[in-house]
Every structure is written in C-alpha cells, then in structure tokens.
Amino acid sequence: MDIVSLLSATATVASTGFITVSLRQHSRNTRTLRLLHSQRISANSHIQKTRMDLMETRNRARLLEETVKNGTSAVEKVHKAITTTTFSLIDRFSTNEEFRENARRARETHDQTSDQIYRSVHTTNKALHILADTLFFGKKEKQLAARKKPKDEQ
C-alpha cells in the first residue's frame, strides 16, 4: 500500500467518524428540540386554559350581576303595581276623607322608602360587581401578565 492510499483511507475513516459524531449530535439536538417544543406547547396550553377559566369566571360574574339586576327590577315593578293598585282602590272606595288622607301620606312614605331600598339594592349589586372585578379579576390578570420566567432565564 502506498502513502496516497493510506492517507486516503485515513481521511475516509476520519470523515466517517466525523459524520457519525455529527449524526449523533443531530439526533440529540432533534430530541432536545422536540422536548422543548412539547414543553412550550404545554406551557402555552396551561396559559390558555388559565385565560379561558378567567374568562368563564368573568362571564359568570356578569351573568350573576345581570340576573340580580333584572330580578330586582322585576320585583320592583310587581311591587309598584301591587301598591299602586292597593292605594288606588283605597282612594277610590274610601268614604272617609281623613282615612283617604292618611292613605295618601302612607303611600308617599311607602313609595319613598321602597325607592330608596331598590336604589340601594341596585347600587350594592353594582358595587359588589366592581369590587369582585377589582380584587379577583385584576389580581388574576396581573398574575397572567407577569408570569414568572423559568429559573434558567432569570
């Protein structure tokens, strides 16, 4: 065997070794990349789930506020209809003027008091919704916005 053949064989063996090492490194890198990709997808999935849970909770809170608001309005309308009917009947069929005047004063007092009560219920409902929104949802949104970075990145 001459020197050129020996050098050629050595170069072939060396390049085959380098190619083998490169392929192994490529295989490891591909595996690591797939692992990182799956972890990223998992992290994004968790973040998305948290956001969806927050949105669902927020929608339920809005629904609850609307339900209380609409329910209170319905009760208020029925209550006013009943009291209007009652006091109108007293006013119409009463023969005693003093009794009629007392009923009118009672109606004014009743209307003022019931208006204050229903206004308080509406105000309290709105205030509770704002408070819950500020305390609960604001905190959750801040946590989502300021997610902690993994220890490797800090």
mmCIF file of C-alpha atoms in Angstrom, residues 27-126:
data_model
loop_
_atom_site.group_PDB
_atom_site.id
_atom_site.type_symbol
_atom_site.label_atom_id
_atom_site.label_comp_id
_atom_site.label_asym_id
_atom_site.label_seq_id
_atom_site.Cartn_x
_atom_site.Cartn_y
_atom_site.Cartn_z
ATOM 1 C CA SER A 27 -30.124 13.201 16.750
ATOM 2 C CA ARG A 28 -29.602 14.551 20.297
ATOM 3 C CA ASN A 29 -30.374 18.098 19.182
ATOM 4 C CA THR A 30 -33.544 16.933 17.412
ATOM 5 C CA ARG A 31 -34.673 15.072 20.527
ATOM 6 C CA THR A 32 -33.948 18.107 22.722
ATOM 7 C CA LEU A 33 -35.748 20.389 20.283
ATOM 8 C CA ARG A 34 -38.826 18.144 20.297
ATOM 9 C CA LEU A 35 -38.792 18.095 24.092
ATOM 10 C CA LEU A 36 -38.526 21.892 24.248
ATOM 11 C CA HIS A 37 -41.297 22.239 21.686
ATOM 12 C CA SER A 38 -43.619 19.953 23.660
ATOM 13 C CA GLN A 39 -42.840 21.857 26.883
ATOM 14 C CA ARG A 40 -43.591 25.163 25.138
ATOM 15 C CA ILE A 41 -46.888 23.792 23.844
ATOM 16 C CA SER A 42 -47.724 22.526 27.330
ATOM 17 C CA ALA A 43 -46.899 25.909 28.885
ATOM 18 C CA ASN A 44 -48.955 27.754 26.264
ATOM 19 C CA SER A 45 -51.798 25.300 26.787
ATOM 20 C CA HIS A 46 -51.709 25.939 30.545
ATOM 21 C CA ILE A 47 -51.700 29.710 29.996
ATOM 22 C CA GLN A 48 -54.571 29.439 27.526
ATOM 23 C CA LYS A 49 -56.542 27.260 29.960
ATOM 24 C CA THR A 50 -55.976 29.797 32.730
ATOM 25 C CA ARG A 51 -57.153 32.605 30.457
ATOM 26 C CA MET A 52 -60.226 30.633 29.433
ATOM 27 C CA ASP A 53 -61.027 29.858 33.094
ATOM 28 C CA LEU A 54 -60.685 33.547 33.920
ATOM 29 C CA MET A 55 -62.950 34.492 31.014
ATOM 30 C CA GLU A 56 -65.537 31.915 32.076
ATOM 31 C CA THR A 57 -65.486 33.178 35.666
ATOM 32 C CA ARG A 58 -65.802 36.769 34.459
ATOM 33 C CA ASN A 59 -68.763 35.832 32.252
ATOM 34 C CA ARG A 60 -70.437 34.070 35.168
ATOM 35 C CA ALA A 61 -69.934 37.141 37.341
ATOM 36 C CA ARG A 62 -71.519 39.330 34.656
ATOM 37 C CA LEU A 63 -74.395 36.883 34.327
ATOM 38 C CA LEU A 64 -74.898 36.918 38.094
ATOM 39 C CA GLU A 65 -74.876 40.721 38.165
ATOM 40 C CA GLU A 66 -77.389 40.895 35.307
ATOM 41 C CA THR A 67 -79.592 38.269 36.964
ATOM 42 C CA VAL A 68 -79.697 40.179 40.250
ATOM 43 C CA LYS A 69 -80.282 43.456 38.396
ATOM 44 C CA ASN A 70 -83.104 42.072 36.253
ATOM 45 C CA GLY A 71 -84.639 40.138 39.149
ATOM 46 C CA THR A 72 -84.625 43.215 41.351
ATOM 47 C CA SER A 73 -86.180 45.304 38.580
ATOM 48 C CA ALA A 74 -88.907 42.706 38.063
ATOM 49 C CA VAL A 75 -89.705 42.537 41.776
ATOM 50 C CA GLU A 76 -89.717 46.336 41.936
ATOM 51 C CA LYS A 77 -92.191 46.603 39.038
ATOM 52 C CA VAL A 78 -94.518 43.989 40.529
ATOM 53 C CA HIS A 79 -94.272 45.652 43.937
ATOM 54 C CA LYS A 80 -95.128 49.065 42.456
ATOM 55 C CA ALA A 81 -98.055 47.598 40.532
ATOM 56 C CA ILE A 82 -99.448 45.984 43.685
ATOM 57 C CA THR A 83 -99.038 49.104 45.823
ATOM 58 C CA THR A 84 -100.457 51.358 43.107
ATOM 59 C CA THR A 85 -103.476 49.110 42.798
ATOM 60 C CA THR A 86 -103.947 48.871 46.561
ATOM 61 C CA PHE A 87 -103.655 52.590 47.251
ATOM 62 C CA SER A 88 -105.813 53.454 44.220
ATOM 63 C CA LEU A 89 -108.559 51.151 45.476
ATOM 64 C CA ILE A 90 -108.347 52.691 48.948
ATOM 65 C CA ASP A 91 -108.520 56.159 47.411
ATOM 66 C CA ARG A 92 -111.432 55.252 45.135
ATOM 67 C CA PHE A 93 -113.644 53.323 47.568
ATOM 68 C CA SER A 94 -112.919 55.086 50.841
ATOM 69 C CA THR A 95 -115.758 57.239 52.121
ATOM 70 C CA ASN A 96 -113.862 58.804 55.000
ATOM 71 C CA GLU A 97 -111.732 61.792 53.883
ATOM 72 C CA GLU A 98 -109.409 61.536 56.895
ATOM 73 C CA PHE A 99 -108.727 57.865 56.136
ATOM 74 C CA ARG A 100 -108.100 58.795 52.495
ATOM 75 C CA GLU A 101 -105.584 61.480 53.508
ATOM 76 C CA ASN A 102 -103.781 59.051 55.841
ATOM 77 C CA ALA A 103 -103.598 56.539 52.995
ATOM 78 C CA ARG A 104 -102.071 59.180 50.686
ATOM 79 C CA ARG A 105 -99.399 60.018 53.259
ATOM 80 C CA ALA A 106 -98.733 56.322 53.806
ATOM 81 C CA ARG A 107 -98.419 55.901 50.037
ATOM 82 C CA GLU A 108 -95.887 58.752 49.781
ATOM 83 C CA THR A 109 -93.862 57.337 52.650
ATOM 84 C CA HIS A 110 -94.082 53.845 51.207
ATOM 85 C CA ASP A 111 -93.030 54.994 47.722
ATOM 86 C CA GLN A 112 -90.059 56.970 49.059
ATOM 87 C CA THR A 113 -88.915 54.106 51.267
ATOM 88 C CA SER A 114 -89.290 51.453 48.581
ATOM 89 C CA ASP A 115 -87.466 53.654 46.030
ATOM 90 C CA GLN A 116 -84.577 54.046 48.481
ATOM 91 C CA ILE A 117 -84.480 50.309 49.136
ATOM 92 C CA TYR A 118 -84.466 49.351 45.461
ATOM 93 C CA ARG A 119 -81.878 52.018 44.664
ATOM 94 C CA SER A 120 -79.714 50.616 47.478
ATOM 95 C CA VAL A 121 -80.062 47.088 46.111
ATOM 96 C CA HIS A 122 -79.064 48.234 42.607
ATOM 97 C CA THR A 123 -76.132 50.266 43.962
ATOM 98 C CA THR A 124 -74.952 47.424 46.196
ATOM 99 C CA ASN A 125 -75.151 44.927 43.339
ATOM 100 C CA LYS A 126 -73.061 47.192 41.096
#
